[in-house]
Short mmCIF file of C-alpha atoms in Angstrom, two decimals:
data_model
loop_
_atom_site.label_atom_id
_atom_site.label_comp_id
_atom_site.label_asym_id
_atom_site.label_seq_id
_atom_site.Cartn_x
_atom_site.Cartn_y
_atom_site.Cartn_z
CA UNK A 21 -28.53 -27.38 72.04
CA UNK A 22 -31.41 -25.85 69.80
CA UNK A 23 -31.84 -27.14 66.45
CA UNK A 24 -33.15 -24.81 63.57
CA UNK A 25 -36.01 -26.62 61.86
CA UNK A 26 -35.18 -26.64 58.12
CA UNK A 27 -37.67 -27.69 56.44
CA UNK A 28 -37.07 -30.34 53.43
CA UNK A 29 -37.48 -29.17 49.76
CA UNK A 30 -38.15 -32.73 48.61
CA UNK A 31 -41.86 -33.60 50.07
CA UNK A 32 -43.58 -36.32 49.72
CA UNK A 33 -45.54 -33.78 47.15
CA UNK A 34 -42.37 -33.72 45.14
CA UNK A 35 -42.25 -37.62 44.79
CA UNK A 36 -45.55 -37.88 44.01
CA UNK A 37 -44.79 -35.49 41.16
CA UNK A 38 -41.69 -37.35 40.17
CA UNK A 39 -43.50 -40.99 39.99
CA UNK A 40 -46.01 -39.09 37.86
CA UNK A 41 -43.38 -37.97 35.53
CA UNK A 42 -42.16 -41.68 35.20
CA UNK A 43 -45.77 -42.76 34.98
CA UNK A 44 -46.62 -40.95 32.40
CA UNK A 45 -43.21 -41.75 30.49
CA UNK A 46 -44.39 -45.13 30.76
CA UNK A 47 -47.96 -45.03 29.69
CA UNK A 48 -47.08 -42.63 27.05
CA UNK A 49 -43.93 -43.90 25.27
CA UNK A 50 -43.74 -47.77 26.75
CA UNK A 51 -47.84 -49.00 27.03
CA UNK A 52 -47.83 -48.75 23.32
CA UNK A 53 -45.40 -51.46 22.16
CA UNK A 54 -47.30 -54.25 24.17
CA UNK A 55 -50.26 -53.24 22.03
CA UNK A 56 -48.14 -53.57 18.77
CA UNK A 57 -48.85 -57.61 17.86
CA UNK A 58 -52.92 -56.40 17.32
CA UNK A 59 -53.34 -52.62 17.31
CA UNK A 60 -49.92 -52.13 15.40
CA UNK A 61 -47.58 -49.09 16.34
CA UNK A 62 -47.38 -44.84 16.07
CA UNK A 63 -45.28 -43.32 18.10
CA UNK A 64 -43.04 -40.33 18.39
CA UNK A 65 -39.77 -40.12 19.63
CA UNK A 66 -38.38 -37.15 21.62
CA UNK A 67 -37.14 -35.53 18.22
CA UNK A 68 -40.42 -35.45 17.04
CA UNK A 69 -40.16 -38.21 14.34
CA UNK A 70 -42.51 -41.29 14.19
CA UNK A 71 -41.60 -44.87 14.65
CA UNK A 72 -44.63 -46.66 12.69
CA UNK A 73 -45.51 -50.69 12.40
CA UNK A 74 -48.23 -52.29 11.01
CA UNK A 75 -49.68 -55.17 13.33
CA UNK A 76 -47.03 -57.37 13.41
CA UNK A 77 -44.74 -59.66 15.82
CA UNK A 78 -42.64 -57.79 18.29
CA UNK A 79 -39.62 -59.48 15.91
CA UNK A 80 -36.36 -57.53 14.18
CA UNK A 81 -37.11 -54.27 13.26
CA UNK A 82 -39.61 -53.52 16.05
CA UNK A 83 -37.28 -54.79 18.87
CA UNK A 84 -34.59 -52.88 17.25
CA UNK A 85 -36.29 -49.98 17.55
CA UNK A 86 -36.88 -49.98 21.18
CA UNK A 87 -33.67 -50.92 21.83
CA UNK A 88 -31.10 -50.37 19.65
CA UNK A 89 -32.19 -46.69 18.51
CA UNK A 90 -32.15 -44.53 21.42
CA UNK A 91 -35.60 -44.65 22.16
CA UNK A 92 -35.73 -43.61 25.64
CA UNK A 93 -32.84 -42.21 26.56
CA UNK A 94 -33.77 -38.62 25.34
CA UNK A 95 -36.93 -38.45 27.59
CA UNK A 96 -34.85 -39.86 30.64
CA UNK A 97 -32.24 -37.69 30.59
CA UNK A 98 -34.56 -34.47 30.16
CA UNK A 99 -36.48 -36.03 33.19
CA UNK A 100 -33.01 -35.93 34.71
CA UNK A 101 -31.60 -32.81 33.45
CA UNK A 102 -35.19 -30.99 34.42
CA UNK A 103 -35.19 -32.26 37.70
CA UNK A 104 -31.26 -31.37 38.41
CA UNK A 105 -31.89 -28.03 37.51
CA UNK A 106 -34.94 -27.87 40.17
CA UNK A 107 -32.77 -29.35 42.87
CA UNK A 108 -29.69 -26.69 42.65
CA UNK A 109 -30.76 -25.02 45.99
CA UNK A 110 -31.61 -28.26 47.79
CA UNK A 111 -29.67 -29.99 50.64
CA UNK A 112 -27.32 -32.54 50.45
CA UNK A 113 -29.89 -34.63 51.71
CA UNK A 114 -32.97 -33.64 49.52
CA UNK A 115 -30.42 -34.48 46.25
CA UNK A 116 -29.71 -37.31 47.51
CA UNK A 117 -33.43 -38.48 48.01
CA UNK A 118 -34.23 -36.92 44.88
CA UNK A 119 -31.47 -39.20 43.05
CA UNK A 120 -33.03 -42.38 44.84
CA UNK A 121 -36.70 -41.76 43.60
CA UNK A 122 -35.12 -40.70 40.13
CA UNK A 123 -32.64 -43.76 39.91
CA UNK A 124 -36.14 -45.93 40.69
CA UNK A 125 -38.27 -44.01 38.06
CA UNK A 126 -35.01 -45.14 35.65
CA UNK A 127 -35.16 -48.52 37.07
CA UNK A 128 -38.54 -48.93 36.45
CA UNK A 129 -38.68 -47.79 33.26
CA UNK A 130 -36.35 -50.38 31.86
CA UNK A 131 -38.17 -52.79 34.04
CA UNK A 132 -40.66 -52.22 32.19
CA UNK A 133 -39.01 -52.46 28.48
CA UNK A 134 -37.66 -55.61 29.44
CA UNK A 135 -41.57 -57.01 30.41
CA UNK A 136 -42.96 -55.46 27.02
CA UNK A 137 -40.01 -56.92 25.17
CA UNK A 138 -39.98 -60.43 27.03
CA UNK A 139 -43.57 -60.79 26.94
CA UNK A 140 -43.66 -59.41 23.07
CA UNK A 141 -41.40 -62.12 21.87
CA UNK A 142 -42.53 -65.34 20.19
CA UNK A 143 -46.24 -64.15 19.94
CA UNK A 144 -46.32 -64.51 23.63
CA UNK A 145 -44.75 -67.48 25.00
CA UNK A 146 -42.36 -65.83 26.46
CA UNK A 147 -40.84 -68.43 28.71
CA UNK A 148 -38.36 -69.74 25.90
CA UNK A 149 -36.91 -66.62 25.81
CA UNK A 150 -33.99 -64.77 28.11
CA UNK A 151 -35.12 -61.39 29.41
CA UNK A 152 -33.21 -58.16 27.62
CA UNK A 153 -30.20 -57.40 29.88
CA UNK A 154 -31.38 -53.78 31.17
CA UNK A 155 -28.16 -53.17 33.40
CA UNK A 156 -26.01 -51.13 30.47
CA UNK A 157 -28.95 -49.15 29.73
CA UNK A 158 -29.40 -48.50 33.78
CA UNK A 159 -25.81 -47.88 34.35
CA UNK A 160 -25.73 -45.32 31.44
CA UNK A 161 -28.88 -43.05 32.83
CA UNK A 162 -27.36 -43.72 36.11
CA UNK A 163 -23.66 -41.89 35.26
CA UNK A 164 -25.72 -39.30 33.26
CA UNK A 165 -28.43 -38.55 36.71
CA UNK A 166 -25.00 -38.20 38.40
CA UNK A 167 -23.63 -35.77 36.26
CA UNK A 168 -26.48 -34.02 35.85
CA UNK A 169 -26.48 -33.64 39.47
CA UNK A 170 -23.18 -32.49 39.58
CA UNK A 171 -23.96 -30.00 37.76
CA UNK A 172 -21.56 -31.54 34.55
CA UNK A 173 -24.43 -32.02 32.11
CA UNK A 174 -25.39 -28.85 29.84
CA UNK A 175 -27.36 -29.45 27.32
CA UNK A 176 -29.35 -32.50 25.40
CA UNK A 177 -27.60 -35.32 24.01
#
């Protein structure tokens, strides 16, 4: 039996353009704070406001600000809501890839948080000090990828 050749929307073009996405997320938004202890902090958030600190340790406010103040979030869920929107006319299968480089972009960007943040802490002797549990924070973008792919998610949080 013949087979018509479909071929897939999500190339290996498309993944390159995805890790850049995260890549750029990263060096953008995340390089920063491990720079914080000598070169101090200016940043902006997704709403356009600016989280500022003078050189300082990577102590109280400046941890709370990466993670208790919805840092991130905003510029992973356009990343996902962008992307869903792209992916409305691909397969079955080329969502599903697309939600496994996505879900690794996500991973990788709290990955990453949790490095800045462990090695940040106590002026850099990190090894007394319990990594930041990223799981909630993966679960969350996770549920809201999934929606977004579902076609559930309609506008910004």
């Amino acid at each position: 039996m013949a087979t018509l050749f479909s071929p897939s929307a999500f190339t290996p073009a498309e993944r390159e353009r995805l890790r850049g996405r995260f890549f750029s997320l990263i060096w953008d938004q995340l390089r920063p704070w491990a720079y914080m202890d000598t070169d101090g902090l200016e940043i902006r958030r997704f709403d356009g406001t600016t989280i500022a600190f003078e050189p300082c340790m990577f102590d109280g406010a400046p941890r709370q600000a990466l993670w208790d103040s919805n840092y991130i979030e905003p510029f992973l869920e356009e990343i996902c809501r962008d992307e869903a929107a792209r992916a409305r006319a691909f397969s079955r299968a080329d969502r599903t890839s697309l939600r496994e480089v996505l879900l690794a972009g996500i991973k990788r960007v709290y990955l990453t948080m949790q490095e800045i943040d462990w090695h940040m802490q106590g002026d850099g002797v990190a090894e007394h000090y319990d990594k930041h549990d990223v799981e909630p924070g993966i679960a969350y973008m996770t549920a809201y990828l999934d929606h977004c792919l579902a076609g559930t998610v309609a506008s910004a949080a």
